[in-house]
CSV table of N, CA and C in Angstrom, one decimal:
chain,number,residue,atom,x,y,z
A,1,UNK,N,3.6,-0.3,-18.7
A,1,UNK,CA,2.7,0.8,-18.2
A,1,UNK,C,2.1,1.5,-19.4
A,2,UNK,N,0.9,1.5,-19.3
A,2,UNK,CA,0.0,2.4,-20.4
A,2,UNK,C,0.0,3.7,-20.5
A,3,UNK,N,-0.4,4.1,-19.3
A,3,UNK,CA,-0.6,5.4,-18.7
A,3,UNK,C,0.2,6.5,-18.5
A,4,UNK,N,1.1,7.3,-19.3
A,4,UNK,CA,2.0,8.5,-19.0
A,4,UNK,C,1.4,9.0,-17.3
A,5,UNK,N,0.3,9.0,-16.9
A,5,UNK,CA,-0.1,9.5,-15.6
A,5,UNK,C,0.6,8.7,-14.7
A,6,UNK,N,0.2,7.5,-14.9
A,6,UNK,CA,1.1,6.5,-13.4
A,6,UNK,C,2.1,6.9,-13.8
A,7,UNK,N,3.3,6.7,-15.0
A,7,UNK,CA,4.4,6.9,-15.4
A,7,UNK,C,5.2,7.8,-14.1
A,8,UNK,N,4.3,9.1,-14.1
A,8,UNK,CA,4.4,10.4,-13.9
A,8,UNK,C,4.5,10.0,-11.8
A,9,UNK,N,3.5,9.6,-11.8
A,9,UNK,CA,3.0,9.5,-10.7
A,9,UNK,C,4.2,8.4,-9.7
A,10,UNK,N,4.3,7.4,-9.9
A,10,UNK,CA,5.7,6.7,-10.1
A,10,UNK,C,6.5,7.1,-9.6
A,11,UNK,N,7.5,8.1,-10.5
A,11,UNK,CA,8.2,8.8,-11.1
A,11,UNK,C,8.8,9.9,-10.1
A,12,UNK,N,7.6,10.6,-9.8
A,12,UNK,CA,8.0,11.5,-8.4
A,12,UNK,C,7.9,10.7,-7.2
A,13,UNK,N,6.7,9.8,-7.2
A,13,UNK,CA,7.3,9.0,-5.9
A,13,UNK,C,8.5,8.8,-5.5
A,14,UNK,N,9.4,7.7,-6.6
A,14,UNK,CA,10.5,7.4,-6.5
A,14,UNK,C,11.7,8.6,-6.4
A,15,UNK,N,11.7,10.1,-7.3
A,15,UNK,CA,12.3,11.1,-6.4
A,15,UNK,C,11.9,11.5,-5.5
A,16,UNK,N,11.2,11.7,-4.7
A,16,UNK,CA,10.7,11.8,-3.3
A,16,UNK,C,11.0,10.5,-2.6
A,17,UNK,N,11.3,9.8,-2.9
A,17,UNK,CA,12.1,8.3,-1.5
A,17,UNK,C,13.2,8.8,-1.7
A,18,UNK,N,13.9,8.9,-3.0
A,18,UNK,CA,15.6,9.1,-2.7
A,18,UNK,C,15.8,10.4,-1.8
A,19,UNK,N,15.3,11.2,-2.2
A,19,UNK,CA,15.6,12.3,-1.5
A,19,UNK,C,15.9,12.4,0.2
A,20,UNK,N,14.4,11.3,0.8
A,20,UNK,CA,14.2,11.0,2.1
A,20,UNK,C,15.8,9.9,2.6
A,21,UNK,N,16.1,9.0,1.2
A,21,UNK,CA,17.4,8.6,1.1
A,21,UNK,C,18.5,8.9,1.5
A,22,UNK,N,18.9,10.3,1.1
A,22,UNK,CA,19.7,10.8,1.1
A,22,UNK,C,19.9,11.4,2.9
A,23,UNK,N,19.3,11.8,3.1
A,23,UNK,CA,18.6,12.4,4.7
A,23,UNK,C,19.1,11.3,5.6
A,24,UNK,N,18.7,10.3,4.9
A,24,UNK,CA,18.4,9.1,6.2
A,24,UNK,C,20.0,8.1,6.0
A,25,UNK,N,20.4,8.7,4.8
A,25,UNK,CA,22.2,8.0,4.8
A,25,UNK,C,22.7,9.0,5.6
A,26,UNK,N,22.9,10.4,5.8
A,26,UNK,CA,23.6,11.8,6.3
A,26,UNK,C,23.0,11.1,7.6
A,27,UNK,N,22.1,10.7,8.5
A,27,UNK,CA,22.2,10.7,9.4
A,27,UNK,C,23.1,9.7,10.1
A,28,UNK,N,22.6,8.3,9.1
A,28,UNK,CA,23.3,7.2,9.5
A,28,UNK,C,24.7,7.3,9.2
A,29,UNK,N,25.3,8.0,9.0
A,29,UNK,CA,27.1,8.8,8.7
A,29,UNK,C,27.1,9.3,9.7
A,30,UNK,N,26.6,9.9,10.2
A,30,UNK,CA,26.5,11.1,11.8
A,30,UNK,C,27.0,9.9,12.9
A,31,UNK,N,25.9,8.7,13.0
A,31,UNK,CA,26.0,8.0,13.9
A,31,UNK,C,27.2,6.6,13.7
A,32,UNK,N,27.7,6.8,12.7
A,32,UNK,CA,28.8,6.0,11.7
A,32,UNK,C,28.3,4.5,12.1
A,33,UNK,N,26.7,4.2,11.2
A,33,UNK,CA,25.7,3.4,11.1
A,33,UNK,C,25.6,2.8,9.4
A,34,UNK,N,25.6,1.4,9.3
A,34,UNK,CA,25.9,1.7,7.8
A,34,UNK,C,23.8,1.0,8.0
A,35,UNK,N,23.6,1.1,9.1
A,35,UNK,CA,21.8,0.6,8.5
A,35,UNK,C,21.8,-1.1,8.6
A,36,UNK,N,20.6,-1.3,8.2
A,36,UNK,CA,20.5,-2.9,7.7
A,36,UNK,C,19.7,-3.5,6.7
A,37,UNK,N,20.0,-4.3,6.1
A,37,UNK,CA,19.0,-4.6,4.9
A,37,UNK,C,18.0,-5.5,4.9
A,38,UNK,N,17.2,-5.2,4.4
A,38,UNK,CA,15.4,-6.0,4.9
A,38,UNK,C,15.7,-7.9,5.2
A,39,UNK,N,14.4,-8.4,5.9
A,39,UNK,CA,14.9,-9.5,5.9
A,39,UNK,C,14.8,-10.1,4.6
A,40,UNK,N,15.7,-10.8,4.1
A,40,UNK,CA,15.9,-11.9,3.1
A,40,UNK,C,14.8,-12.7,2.5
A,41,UNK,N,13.8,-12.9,3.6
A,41,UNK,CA,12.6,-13.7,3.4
A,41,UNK,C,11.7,-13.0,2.8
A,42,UNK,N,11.2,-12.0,3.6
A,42,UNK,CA,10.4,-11.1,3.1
A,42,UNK,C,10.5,-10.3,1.4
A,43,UNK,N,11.7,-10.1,1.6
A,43,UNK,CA,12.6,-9.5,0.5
A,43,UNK,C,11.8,-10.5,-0.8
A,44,UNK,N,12.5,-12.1,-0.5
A,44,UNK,CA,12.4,-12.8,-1.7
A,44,UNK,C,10.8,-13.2,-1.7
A,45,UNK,N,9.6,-13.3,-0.7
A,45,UNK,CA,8.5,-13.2,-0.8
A,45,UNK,C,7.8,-12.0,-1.6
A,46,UNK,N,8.3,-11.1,-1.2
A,46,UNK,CA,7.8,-9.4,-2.1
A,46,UNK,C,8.3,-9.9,-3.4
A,47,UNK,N,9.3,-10.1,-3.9
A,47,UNK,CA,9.8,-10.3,-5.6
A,47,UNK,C,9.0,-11.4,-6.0
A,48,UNK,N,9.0,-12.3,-5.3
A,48,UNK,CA,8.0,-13.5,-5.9
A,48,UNK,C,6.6,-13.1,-6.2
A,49,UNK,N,5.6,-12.3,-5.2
A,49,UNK,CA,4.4,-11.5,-5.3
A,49,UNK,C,4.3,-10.7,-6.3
A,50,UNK,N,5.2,-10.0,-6.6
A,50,UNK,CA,5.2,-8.9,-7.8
A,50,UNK,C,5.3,-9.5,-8.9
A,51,UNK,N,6.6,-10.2,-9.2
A,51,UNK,CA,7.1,-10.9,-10.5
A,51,UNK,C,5.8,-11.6,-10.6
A,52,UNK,N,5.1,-12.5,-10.0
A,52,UNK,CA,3.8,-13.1,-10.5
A,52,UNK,C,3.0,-12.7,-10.9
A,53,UNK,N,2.7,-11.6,-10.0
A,53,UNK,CA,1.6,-10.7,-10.6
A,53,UNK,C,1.4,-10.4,-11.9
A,54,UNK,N,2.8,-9.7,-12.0
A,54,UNK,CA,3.1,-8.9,-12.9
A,54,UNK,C,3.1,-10.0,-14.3
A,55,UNK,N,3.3,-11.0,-14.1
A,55,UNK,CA,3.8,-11.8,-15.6
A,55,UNK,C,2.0,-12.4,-15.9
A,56,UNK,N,1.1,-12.4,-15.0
A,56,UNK,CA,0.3,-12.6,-14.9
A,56,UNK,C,-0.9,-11.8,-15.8
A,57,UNK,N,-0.3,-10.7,-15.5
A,57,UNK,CA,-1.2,-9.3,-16.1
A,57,UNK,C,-0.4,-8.1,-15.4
A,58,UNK,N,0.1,-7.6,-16.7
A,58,UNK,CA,1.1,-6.5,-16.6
A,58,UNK,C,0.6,-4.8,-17.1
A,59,UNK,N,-0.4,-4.8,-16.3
A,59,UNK,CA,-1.6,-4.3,-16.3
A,59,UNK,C,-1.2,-2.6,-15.6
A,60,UNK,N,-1.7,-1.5,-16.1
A,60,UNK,CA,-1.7,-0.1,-14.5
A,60,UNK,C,-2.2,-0.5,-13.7
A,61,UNK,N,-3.6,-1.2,-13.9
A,61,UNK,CA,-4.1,-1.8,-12.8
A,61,UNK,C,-3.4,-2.6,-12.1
A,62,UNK,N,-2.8,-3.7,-12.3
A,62,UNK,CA,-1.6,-4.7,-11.4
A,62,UNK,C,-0.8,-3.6,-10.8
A,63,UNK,N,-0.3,-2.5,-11.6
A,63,UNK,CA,0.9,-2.2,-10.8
A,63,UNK,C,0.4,-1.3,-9.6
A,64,UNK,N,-0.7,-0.3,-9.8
A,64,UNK,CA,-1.4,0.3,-8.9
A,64,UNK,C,-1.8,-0.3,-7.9
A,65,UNK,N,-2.4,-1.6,-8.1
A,65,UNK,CA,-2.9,-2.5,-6.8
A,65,UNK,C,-1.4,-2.8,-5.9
A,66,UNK,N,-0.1,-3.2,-7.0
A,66,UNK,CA,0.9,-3.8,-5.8
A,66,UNK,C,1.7,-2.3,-5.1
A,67,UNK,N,1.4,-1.2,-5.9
A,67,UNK,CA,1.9,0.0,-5.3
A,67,UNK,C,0.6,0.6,-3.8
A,68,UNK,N,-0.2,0.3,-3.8
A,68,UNK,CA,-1.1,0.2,-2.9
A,68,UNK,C,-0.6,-0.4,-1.7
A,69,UNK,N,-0.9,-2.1,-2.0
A,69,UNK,CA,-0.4,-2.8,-0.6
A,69,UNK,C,0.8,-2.5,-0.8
A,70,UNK,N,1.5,-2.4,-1.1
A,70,UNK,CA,3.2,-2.1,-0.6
A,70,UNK,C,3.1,-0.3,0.4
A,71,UNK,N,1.9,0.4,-0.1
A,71,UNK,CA,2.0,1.5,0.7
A,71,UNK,C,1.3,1.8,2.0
A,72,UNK,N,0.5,0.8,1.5
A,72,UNK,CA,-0.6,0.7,3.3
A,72,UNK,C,0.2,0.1,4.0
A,73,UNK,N,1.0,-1.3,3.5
A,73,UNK,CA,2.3,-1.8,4.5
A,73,UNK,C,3.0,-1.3,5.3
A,74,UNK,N,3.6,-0.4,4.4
A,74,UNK,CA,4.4,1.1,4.5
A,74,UNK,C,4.1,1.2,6.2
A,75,UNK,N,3.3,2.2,5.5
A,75,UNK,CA,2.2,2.9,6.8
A,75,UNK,C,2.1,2.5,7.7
A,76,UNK,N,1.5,1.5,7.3
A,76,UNK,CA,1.2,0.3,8.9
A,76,UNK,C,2.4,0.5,9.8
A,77,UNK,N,3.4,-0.1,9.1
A,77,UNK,CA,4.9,-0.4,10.0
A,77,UNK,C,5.3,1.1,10.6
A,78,UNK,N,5.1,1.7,9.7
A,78,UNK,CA,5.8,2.7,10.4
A,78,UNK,C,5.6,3.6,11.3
A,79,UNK,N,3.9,3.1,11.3
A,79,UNK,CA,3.3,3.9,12.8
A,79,UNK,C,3.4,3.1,13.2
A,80,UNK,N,3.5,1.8,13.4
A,80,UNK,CA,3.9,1.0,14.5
A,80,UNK,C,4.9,1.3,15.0
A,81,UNK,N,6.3,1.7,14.6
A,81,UNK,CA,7.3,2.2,15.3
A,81,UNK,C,7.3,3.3,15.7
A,82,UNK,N,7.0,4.0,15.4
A,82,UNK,CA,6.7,5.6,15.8
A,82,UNK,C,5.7,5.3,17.0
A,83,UNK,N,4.9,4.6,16.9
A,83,UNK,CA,4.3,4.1,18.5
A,83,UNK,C,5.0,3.8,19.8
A,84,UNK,N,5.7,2.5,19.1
A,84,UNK,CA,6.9,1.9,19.7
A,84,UNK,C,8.1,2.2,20.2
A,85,UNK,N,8.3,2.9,19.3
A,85,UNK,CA,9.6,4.6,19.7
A,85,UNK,C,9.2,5.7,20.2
A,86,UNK,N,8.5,6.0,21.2
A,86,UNK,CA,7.6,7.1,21.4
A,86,UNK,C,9.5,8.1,21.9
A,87,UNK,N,10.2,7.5,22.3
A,87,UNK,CA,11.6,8.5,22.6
A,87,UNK,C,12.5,8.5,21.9
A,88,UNK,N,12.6,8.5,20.6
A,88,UNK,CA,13.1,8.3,19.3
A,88,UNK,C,13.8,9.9,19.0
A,89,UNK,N,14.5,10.0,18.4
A,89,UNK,CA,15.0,11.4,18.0
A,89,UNK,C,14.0,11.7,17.3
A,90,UNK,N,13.9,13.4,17.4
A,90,UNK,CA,12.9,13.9,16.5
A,90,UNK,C,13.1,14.0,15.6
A,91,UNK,N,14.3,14.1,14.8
A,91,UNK,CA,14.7,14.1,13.5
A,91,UNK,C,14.1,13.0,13.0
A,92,UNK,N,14.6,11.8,13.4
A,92,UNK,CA,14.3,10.7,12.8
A,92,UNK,C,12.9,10.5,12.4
A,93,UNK,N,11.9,10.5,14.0
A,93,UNK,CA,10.7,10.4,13.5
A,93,UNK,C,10.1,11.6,12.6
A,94,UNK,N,10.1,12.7,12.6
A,94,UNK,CA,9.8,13.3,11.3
A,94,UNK,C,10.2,13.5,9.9
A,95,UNK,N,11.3,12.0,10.2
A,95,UNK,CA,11.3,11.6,8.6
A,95,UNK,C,10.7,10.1,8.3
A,96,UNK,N,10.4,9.7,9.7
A,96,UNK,CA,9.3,8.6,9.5
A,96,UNK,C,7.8,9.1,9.0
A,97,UNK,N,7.7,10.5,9.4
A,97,UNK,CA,6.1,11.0,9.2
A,97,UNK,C,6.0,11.5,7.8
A,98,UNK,N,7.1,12.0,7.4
A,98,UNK,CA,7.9,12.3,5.7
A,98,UNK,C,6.9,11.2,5.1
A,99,UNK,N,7.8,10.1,5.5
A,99,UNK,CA,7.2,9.1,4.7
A,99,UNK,C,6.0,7.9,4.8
A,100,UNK,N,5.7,8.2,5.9
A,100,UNK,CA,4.3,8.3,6.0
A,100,UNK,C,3.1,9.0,5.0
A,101,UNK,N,3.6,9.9,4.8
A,101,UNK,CA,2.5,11.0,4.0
A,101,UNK,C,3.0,11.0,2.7
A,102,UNK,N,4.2,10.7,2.4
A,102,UNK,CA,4.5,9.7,0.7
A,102,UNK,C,3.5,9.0,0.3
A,103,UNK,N,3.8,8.1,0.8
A,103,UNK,CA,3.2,6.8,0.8
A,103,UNK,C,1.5,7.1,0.8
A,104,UNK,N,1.2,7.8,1.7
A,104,UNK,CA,-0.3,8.2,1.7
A,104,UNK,C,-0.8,8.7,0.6
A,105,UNK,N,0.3,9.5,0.4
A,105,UNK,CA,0.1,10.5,-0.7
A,105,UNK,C,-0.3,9.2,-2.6
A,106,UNK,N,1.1,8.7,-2.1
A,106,UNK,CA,0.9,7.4,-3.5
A,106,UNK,C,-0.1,6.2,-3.7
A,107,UNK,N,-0.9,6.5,-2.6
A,107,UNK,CA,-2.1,5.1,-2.3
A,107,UNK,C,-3.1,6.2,-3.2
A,108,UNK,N,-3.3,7.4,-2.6
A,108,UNK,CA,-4.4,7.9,-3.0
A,108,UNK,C,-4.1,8.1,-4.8
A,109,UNK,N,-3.0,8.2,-5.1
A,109,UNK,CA,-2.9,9.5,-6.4
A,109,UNK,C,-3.2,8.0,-7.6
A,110,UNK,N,-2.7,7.0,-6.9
A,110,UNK,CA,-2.9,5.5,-7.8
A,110,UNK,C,-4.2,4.8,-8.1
A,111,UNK,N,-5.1,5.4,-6.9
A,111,UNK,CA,-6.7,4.5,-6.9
A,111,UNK,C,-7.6,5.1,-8.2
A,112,UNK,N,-7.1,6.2,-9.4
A,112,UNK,CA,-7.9,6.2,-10.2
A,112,UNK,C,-7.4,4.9,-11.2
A,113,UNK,N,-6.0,4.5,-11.0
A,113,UNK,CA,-5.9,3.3,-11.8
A,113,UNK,C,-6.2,2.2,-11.4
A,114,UNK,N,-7.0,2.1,-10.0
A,114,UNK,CA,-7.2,0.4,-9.9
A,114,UNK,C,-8.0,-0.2,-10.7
């Protein structure tokens, strides 16, 4: 990374997930839920897409573009559940909308480096 801005930008992103982290393990303890981990497939498809990329041209630009689609994805999915769950606890979904507006927030603050 070139840029101390992305750096920066990054940087709070990722303390702003953990934090939603931490929220969303205290609940899943409440409901004595240990969660579940992404599918495997998808999982090793996302590392394969990045690691390429990235060895490809390890660029702000590269990383901005895969911090993009990974956050429109984001998005996508998670108003599709939030649709889907329309009877969902409110807790919950207002930490889906949390991170909805992360994510929003990181699409936009990244497009000066595409």
């Amino acid at each position: 990374m070139d840029d101390s801005r992305l750096h920066d930008v990054l940087t709070k992103c990722r303390d702003d997930h953990l934090g939603l982290q931490a929220q969303i393990q205290e609940m899943l303890d409440e409901f004595h839920d240990n969660g579940k981990e992404p599918n495997s497939i998808a999982k090793s498809m996302s590392w394969i897409k990045t690691n390429t990329k990235l060895m490809m041209n390890e660029s702000d630009s590269t990383i901005a573009g895969l911090m993009t689609d990974g956050g429109n994805m984001g998005v996508k999915s998670l108003n599709k559940y939030l649709n889907e769950y329309k009877a969902a606890d409110e807790k919950t979904k207002d930490i889906a909308k949390k991170l909805i507006k992360q994510e929003e927030r990181l699409v936009f603050q990244v497009k000066d480096f595409l």
